[in-house]
Amino acid sequence: MTIDTATGEEAPAEISSERVKDIFSHIAKKYERFNAVSSFGAYRAWLDGMMRQAPIGPDDDVLDIAGGTGDVTFAVARAKKPRHIQCTDLVPEMLDVARAHMAAGASRGVPVDFEVVDAQDIPYADASFDVVTMAYGIRNMPDRPRALAEMHRVLKPGGALVCLEFSTPPNRAWRSLYGVYLKHLIPLWGGLITGDRDGFVYLGKSIRAFPDQAGLAALMYRAGFVDVTWKNYTGGIAAVHVAKKPE
């Protein structure tokens, strides 16, 4: 079943895929600034936490799904120095920004290649990668079970999926405040910084409609992963899930 990622309800996949392409193609050059401002810089701490949890070694081949402007790719390059990183995204304009960062030396000498890829139909062979990374990607995919199954397929036995995503604060008061932030302040920041207020209305809706930490873990288990764990950041506004492919 495919869904409308803004509501979580059943809908043709094209509705969400085309919306995501349209939004992110227009805001690509301002996306990083929005992340910094809207999270009050916390997204850097979330990314650092993701790197601490990521079981990546110097001989590993890494696939970065929904790699966007390269935040995760270049964080992996700096922190882990793997053998190679394949940075992919659905939106070419986002990868153009990542390539510019690469040209400026962001990979610190780690080989990185870029390709436009739909994570629901990954064009790589079975058991090609040691680790798959993904930040803020699965939430925007209308066929999440298929996407997770594809990530499972391209991982080597014993490999890991490391996923940073917006989530659900377990504390009721904090969750309520966060809901107000998503409904009112995210569109405000998005409109001021990128000029696309409607795109950030969607962003807030997609976060509210996304499964909580246990719900995402359940999707990972159903895709064949095992030993799924997660760690909350900023009171559960974001969470990093780590899931293993069986040996």
mmCIF file of C-alpha atoms in Angstrom:
data_model
loop_
_atom_site.group_PDB
_atom_site.id
_atom_site.type_symbol
_atom_site.label_atom_id
_atom_site.label_comp_id
_atom_site.label_asym_id
_atom_site.label_seq_id
_atom_site.Cartn_x
_atom_site.Cartn_y
_atom_site.Cartn_z
ATOM 1 C CA MET A 1 0.000 0.000 0.000
ATOM 2 C CA THR A 2 1.301 3.446 -0.910
ATOM 3 C CA ILE A 3 0.333 6.486 1.136
ATOM 4 C CA ASP A 4 0.088 10.240 1.033
ATOM 5 C CA THR A 5 3.054 11.143 3.234
ATOM 6 C CA ALA A 6 1.266 14.303 4.408
ATOM 7 C CA THR A 7 -1.568 12.331 5.996
ATOM 8 C CA GLY A 8 -0.474 8.702 6.265
ATOM 9 C CA GLU A 9 -3.606 7.641 4.382
ATOM 10 C CA GLU A 10 -3.705 5.388 1.329
ATOM 11 C CA ALA A 11 -3.075 7.271 -1.917
ATOM 12 C CA PRO A 12 -1.263 6.866 -5.255
ATOM 13 C CA ALA A 13 2.521 7.100 -4.871
ATOM 14 C CA GLU A 14 2.774 9.847 -7.488
ATOM 15 C CA ILE A 15 1.051 12.362 -5.213
ATOM 16 C CA SER A 16 3.844 12.272 -2.647
ATOM 17 C CA SER A 17 6.764 11.685 -5.015
ATOM 18 C CA GLU A 18 5.919 14.632 -7.252
ATOM 19 C CA ARG A 19 5.267 16.871 -4.260
ATOM 20 C CA VAL A 20 8.677 16.035 -2.767
ATOM 21 C CA LYS A 21 10.462 16.653 -6.074
ATOM 22 C CA ASP A 22 8.724 19.992 -6.498
ATOM 23 C CA ILE A 23 9.408 21.228 -2.961
ATOM 24 C CA PHE A 24 13.045 20.198 -2.707
ATOM 25 C CA SER A 25 14.027 21.234 -6.223
ATOM 26 C CA HIS A 26 12.951 24.779 -5.367
ATOM 27 C CA ILE A 27 14.524 25.031 -1.908
ATOM 28 C CA ALA A 28 17.750 23.068 -2.525
ATOM 29 C CA LYS A 29 20.114 26.053 -2.262
ATOM 30 C CA LYS A 30 18.479 27.295 0.954
ATOM 31 C CA TYR A 31 17.788 23.932 2.588
ATOM 32 C CA GLU A 32 20.873 23.890 4.802
ATOM 33 C CA ARG A 33 20.185 27.372 6.121
ATOM 34 C CA PHE A 34 16.634 26.366 6.967
ATOM 35 C CA ASN A 35 17.868 23.301 8.878
ATOM 36 C CA ALA A 36 20.270 25.401 10.930
ATOM 37 C CA VAL A 37 17.767 28.125 11.779
ATOM 38 C CA SER A 38 14.642 26.019 12.325
ATOM 39 C CA SER A 39 16.374 23.534 14.649
ATOM 40 C CA PHE A 40 18.326 26.247 16.491
ATOM 41 C CA GLY A 41 21.453 24.325 15.520
ATOM 42 C CA ALA A 42 20.294 21.071 17.146
ATOM 43 C CA TYR A 43 20.442 19.172 13.851
ATOM 44 C CA ARG A 44 24.226 19.163 14.167
ATOM 45 C CA ALA A 45 24.001 17.372 17.513
ATOM 46 C CA TRP A 46 21.578 14.871 15.960
ATOM 47 C CA LEU A 47 24.022 14.246 13.131
ATOM 48 C CA ASP A 48 26.898 13.803 15.586
ATOM 49 C CA GLY A 49 24.785 11.286 17.490
ATOM 50 C CA MET A 50 24.072 9.441 14.279
ATOM 51 C CA MET A 51 27.801 9.180 13.614
ATOM 52 C CA ARG A 52 28.451 7.813 17.102
ATOM 53 C CA GLN A 53 25.866 5.096 16.525
ATOM 54 C CA ALA A 54 26.874 4.245 12.954
ATOM 55 C CA PRO A 55 28.932 1.017 12.773
ATOM 56 C CA ILE A 56 31.096 2.161 9.859
ATOM 57 C CA GLY A 57 34.722 1.075 9.418
ATOM 58 C CA PRO A 58 37.542 2.149 7.070
ATOM 59 C CA ASP A 59 36.975 -0.788 4.691
ATOM 60 C CA ASP A 60 33.233 -0.239 4.337
ATOM 61 C CA ASP A 61 31.186 0.784 1.325
ATOM 62 C CA VAL A 62 28.379 3.124 2.373
ATOM 63 C CA LEU A 63 25.130 3.956 0.574
ATOM 64 C CA ASP A 64 23.584 7.267 1.646
ATOM 65 C CA ILE A 65 19.877 7.274 0.792
ATOM 66 C CA ALA A 66 18.061 10.625 0.483
ATOM 67 C CA GLY A 67 21.511 12.164 0.771
ATOM 68 C CA GLY A 68 20.278 15.592 -0.284
ATOM 69 C CA THR A 69 22.930 18.285 0.012
ATOM 70 C CA GLY A 70 25.424 15.832 1.501
ATOM 71 C CA ASP A 71 25.141 16.457 5.245
ATOM 72 C CA VAL A 72 25.253 12.771 6.173
ATOM 73 C CA THR A 73 27.668 11.805 3.413
ATOM 74 C CA PHE A 74 30.259 14.337 4.470
ATOM 75 C CA ALA A 75 29.717 13.667 8.174
ATOM 76 C CA VAL A 76 30.470 9.996 7.474
ATOM 77 C CA ALA A 77 33.531 10.994 5.471
ATOM 78 C CA ARG A 78 34.862 13.144 8.316
ATOM 79 C CA ALA A 79 34.018 10.850 11.219
ATOM 80 C CA LYS A 80 34.478 7.371 9.744
ATOM 81 C CA LYS A 81 36.629 7.646 6.592
ATOM 82 C CA PRO A 82 35.113 4.620 4.821
ATOM 83 C CA ARG A 83 36.417 3.181 1.560
ATOM 84 C CA HIS A 84 33.638 4.717 -0.563
ATOM 85 C CA ILE A 85 30.305 6.518 -0.226
ATOM 86 C CA GLN A 86 27.506 6.446 -2.783
ATOM 87 C CA CYS A 87 25.386 9.552 -2.184
ATOM 88 C CA THR A 88 21.909 9.323 -3.717
ATOM 89 C CA ASP A 89 18.765 11.417 -3.758
ATOM 90 C CA LEU A 90 15.498 11.655 -5.650
ATOM 91 C CA VAL A 91 16.029 15.360 -6.421
ATOM 92 C CA PRO A 92 18.881 16.335 -8.796
ATOM 93 C CA GLU A 93 19.023 19.916 -7.524
ATOM 94 C CA MET A 94 19.846 18.706 -4.016
ATOM 95 C CA LEU A 95 22.715 16.599 -5.340
ATOM 96 C CA ASP A 96 24.022 19.613 -7.272
ATOM 97 C CA VAL A 97 24.566 21.343 -3.912
ATOM 98 C CA ALA A 98 26.306 18.224 -2.575
ATOM 99 C CA ARG A 99 28.600 18.135 -5.597
ATOM 100 C CA ALA A 100 29.570 21.762 -4.964
ATOM 101 C CA HIS A 101 30.490 20.853 -1.381
ATOM 102 C CA MET A 102 32.507 17.919 -2.721
ATOM 103 C CA ALA A 103 34.399 20.234 -5.072
ATOM 104 C CA ALA A 104 35.204 22.450 -2.078
ATOM 105 C CA GLY A 105 36.824 19.515 -0.272
ATOM 106 C CA ALA A 106 34.002 18.382 2.025
ATOM 107 C CA SER A 107 34.761 14.668 1.603
ATOM 108 C CA ARG A 108 38.254 15.011 3.126
ATOM 109 C CA GLY A 109 39.648 12.708 0.444
ATOM 110 C CA VAL A 110 37.051 9.952 0.817
ATOM 111 C CA PRO A 111 35.787 8.844 -2.630
ATOM 112 C CA VAL A 112 32.153 9.889 -3.131
ATOM 113 C CA ASP A 113 29.918 9.320 -6.144
ATOM 114 C CA PHE A 114 26.484 10.857 -6.725
ATOM 115 C CA GLU A 115 23.403 9.468 -8.454
ATOM 116 C CA VAL A 116 19.717 10.302 -8.687
ATOM 117 C CA VAL A 117 17.972 7.303 -7.112
ATOM 118 C CA ASP A 118 14.444 6.498 -5.977
ATOM 119 C CA ALA A 119 14.966 4.533 -2.754
ATOM 120 C CA GLN A 120 11.860 2.500 -3.529
ATOM 121 C CA ASP A 121 13.703 1.048 -6.563
ATOM 122 C CA ILE A 122 17.433 1.046 -5.764
ATOM 123 C CA PRO A 123 19.481 0.281 -8.910
ATOM 124 C CA TYR A 124 22.314 -1.601 -7.169
ATOM 125 C CA ALA A 125 23.029 -5.294 -6.831
ATOM 126 C CA ASP A 126 22.116 -7.431 -3.851
ATOM 127 C CA ALA A 127 24.588 -7.313 -0.950
ATOM 128 C CA SER A 128 26.527 -4.333 -2.376
ATOM 129 C CA PHE A 129 26.995 -2.203 0.753
ATOM 130 C CA ASP A 130 28.189 -2.638 4.322
ATOM 131 C CA VAL A 131 26.077 0.217 5.714
ATOM 132 C CA VAL A 132 23.085 2.233 4.497
ATOM 133 C CA THR A 133 22.585 5.698 6.001
ATOM 134 C CA MET A 134 19.491 7.862 5.694
ATOM 135 C CA ALA A 135 18.392 11.132 7.295
ATOM 136 C CA TYR A 136 14.919 12.657 6.904
ATOM 137 C CA GLY A 137 14.213 10.374 3.965
ATOM 138 C CA ILE A 138 11.876 7.517 4.829
ATOM 139 C CA ARG A 139 9.176 9.957 5.983
ATOM 140 C CA ASN A 140 8.874 11.314 2.422
ATOM 141 C CA MET A 141 8.529 7.896 0.758
ATOM 142 C CA PRO A 142 4.990 6.763 -0.159
ATOM 143 C CA ASP A 143 5.922 3.051 -0.162
ATOM 144 C CA ARG A 144 7.980 2.740 3.003
ATOM 145 C CA PRO A 145 7.867 -1.076 3.230
ATOM 146 C CA ARG A 146 9.239 -1.356 -0.297
ATOM 147 C CA ALA A 147 11.964 1.215 0.388
ATOM 148 C CA LEU A 148 13.082 -0.575 3.553
ATOM 149 C CA ALA A 149 13.020 -3.909 1.723
ATOM 150 C CA GLU A 150 15.240 -2.423 -0.975
ATOM 151 C CA MET A 151 17.714 -1.145 1.635
ATOM 152 C CA HIS A 152 17.720 -4.596 3.221
ATOM 153 C CA ARG A 153 18.375 -6.179 -0.176
ATOM 154 C CA VAL A 154 21.449 -4.091 -1.038
ATOM 155 C CA LEU A 155 23.052 -4.571 2.381
ATOM 156 C CA LYS A 156 25.585 -7.318 2.887
ATOM 157 C CA PRO A 157 24.698 -9.956 5.515
ATOM 158 C CA GLY A 158 25.509 -8.455 8.886
ATOM 159 C CA GLY A 159 25.274 -4.928 7.499
ATOM 160 C CA ALA A 160 23.398 -2.081 9.154
ATOM 161 C CA LEU A 161 20.828 0.573 8.332
ATOM 162 C CA VAL A 162 21.325 3.814 10.292
ATOM 163 C CA CYS A 163 18.322 6.145 10.069
ATOM 164 C CA LEU A 164 17.935 9.653 11.514
ATOM 165 C CA GLU A 165 14.355 10.885 11.347
ATOM 166 C CA PHE A 166 11.953 13.248 13.066
ATOM 167 C CA SER A 167 9.944 11.361 15.664
ATOM 168 C CA THR A 168 7.502 11.660 18.564
ATOM 169 C CA PRO A 169 8.459 13.127 21.964
ATOM 170 C CA PRO A 170 7.268 10.676 24.645
ATOM 171 C CA ASN A 171 6.588 13.476 27.141
ATOM 172 C CA ARG A 172 3.029 14.755 26.632
ATOM 173 C CA ALA A 173 3.772 18.421 27.412
ATOM 174 C CA TRP A 174 6.861 18.490 25.193
ATOM 175 C CA ARG A 175 4.909 16.715 22.444
ATOM 176 C CA SER A 176 2.180 19.346 22.645
ATOM 177 C CA LEU A 177 4.650 22.229 22.394
ATOM 178 C CA TYR A 178 6.363 20.510 19.490
ATOM 179 C CA GLY A 179 3.020 20.162 17.719
ATOM 180 C CA VAL A 180 2.481 23.917 17.952
ATOM 181 C CA TYR A 181 5.993 24.472 16.593
ATOM 182 C CA LEU A 182 5.368 22.172 13.629
ATOM 183 C CA LYS A 183 2.013 23.733 12.787
ATOM 184 C CA HIS A 184 2.949 27.395 13.078
ATOM 185 C CA LEU A 185 6.682 28.085 13.323
ATOM 186 C CA ILE A 186 8.032 25.627 10.744
ATOM 187 C CA PRO A 187 5.945 27.190 7.931
ATOM 188 C CA LEU A 188 6.932 30.648 9.176
ATOM 189 C CA TRP A 189 10.664 29.875 9.133
ATOM 190 C CA GLY A 190 10.359 28.047 5.810
ATOM 191 C CA GLY A 191 8.518 30.922 4.174
ATOM 192 C CA LEU A 192 10.971 33.541 5.428
ATOM 193 C CA ILE A 193 14.097 31.588 4.450
ATOM 194 C CA THR A 194 13.064 29.880 1.213
ATOM 195 C CA GLY A 195 9.934 31.728 0.075
ATOM 196 C CA ASP A 196 8.019 28.418 0.004
ATOM 197 C CA ARG A 197 5.684 28.496 2.997
ATOM 198 C CA ASP A 198 3.390 25.822 1.548
ATOM 199 C CA GLY A 199 6.275 23.373 1.259
ATOM 200 C CA PHE A 200 6.911 23.691 4.958
ATOM 201 C CA VAL A 201 3.243 23.302 5.811
ATOM 202 C CA TYR A 202 3.715 19.896 4.169
ATOM 203 C CA LEU A 203 6.866 19.272 6.212
ATOM 204 C CA GLY A 204 5.012 19.789 9.483
ATOM 205 C CA LYS A 205 2.117 17.605 8.367
ATOM 206 C CA SER A 206 4.433 14.793 7.263
ATOM 207 C CA ILE A 207 6.182 14.763 10.652
ATOM 208 C CA ARG A 208 2.889 14.632 12.551
ATOM 209 C CA ALA A 209 1.654 11.789 10.318
ATOM 210 C CA PHE A 210 4.850 9.728 10.629
ATOM 211 C CA PRO A 211 4.992 6.666 12.915
ATOM 212 C CA ASP A 212 6.597 7.050 16.324
ATOM 213 C CA GLN A 213 9.857 5.357 17.321
ATOM 214 C CA ALA A 214 8.288 1.949 17.930
ATOM 215 C CA GLY A 215 6.218 2.242 14.758
ATOM 216 C CA LEU A 216 9.281 2.830 12.584
ATOM 217 C CA ALA A 217 11.086 -0.041 14.322
ATOM 218 C CA ALA A 218 8.133 -2.302 13.488
ATOM 219 C CA LEU A 219 8.392 -1.357 9.807
ATOM 220 C CA MET A 220 12.080 -2.251 9.889
ATOM 221 C CA TYR A 221 11.396 -5.632 11.468
ATOM 222 C CA ARG A 222 8.755 -6.374 8.828
ATOM 223 C CA ALA A 223 11.325 -5.588 6.116
ATOM 224 C CA GLY A 224 13.599 -8.325 7.496
ATOM 225 C CA PHE A 225 15.858 -6.356 9.815
ATOM 226 C CA VAL A 226 16.774 -7.585 13.293
ATOM 227 C CA ASP A 227 18.144 -6.072 16.510
ATOM 228 C CA VAL A 228 16.459 -2.714 15.868
ATOM 229 C CA THR A 229 17.338 -0.077 18.459
ATOM 230 C CA TRP A 230 16.795 3.654 18.677
ATOM 231 C CA LYS A 231 18.073 6.637 20.630
ATOM 232 C CA ASN A 232 16.090 9.846 21.133
ATOM 233 C CA TYR A 233 17.512 13.332 20.724
ATOM 234 C CA THR A 234 16.084 16.636 22.000
ATOM 235 C CA GLY A 235 13.419 14.836 23.977
ATOM 236 C CA GLY A 236 12.362 12.646 21.057
ATOM 237 C CA ILE A 237 11.980 15.339 18.415
ATOM 238 C CA ALA A 238 14.464 13.262 16.454
ATOM 239 C CA ALA A 239 15.578 9.649 16.811
ATOM 240 C CA VAL A 240 18.345 7.521 15.327
ATOM 241 C CA HIS A 241 17.359 3.933 14.565
ATOM 242 C CA VAL A 242 19.987 1.269 13.910
ATOM 243 C CA ALA A 243 18.798 -1.989 12.297
ATOM 244 C CA LYS A 244 20.859 -5.019 11.323
ATOM 245 C CA LYS A 245 20.565 -7.417 8.411
ATOM 246 C CA PRO A 246 20.967 -11.000 9.652
ATOM 247 C CA GLU A 247 24.309 -12.704 9.043
#
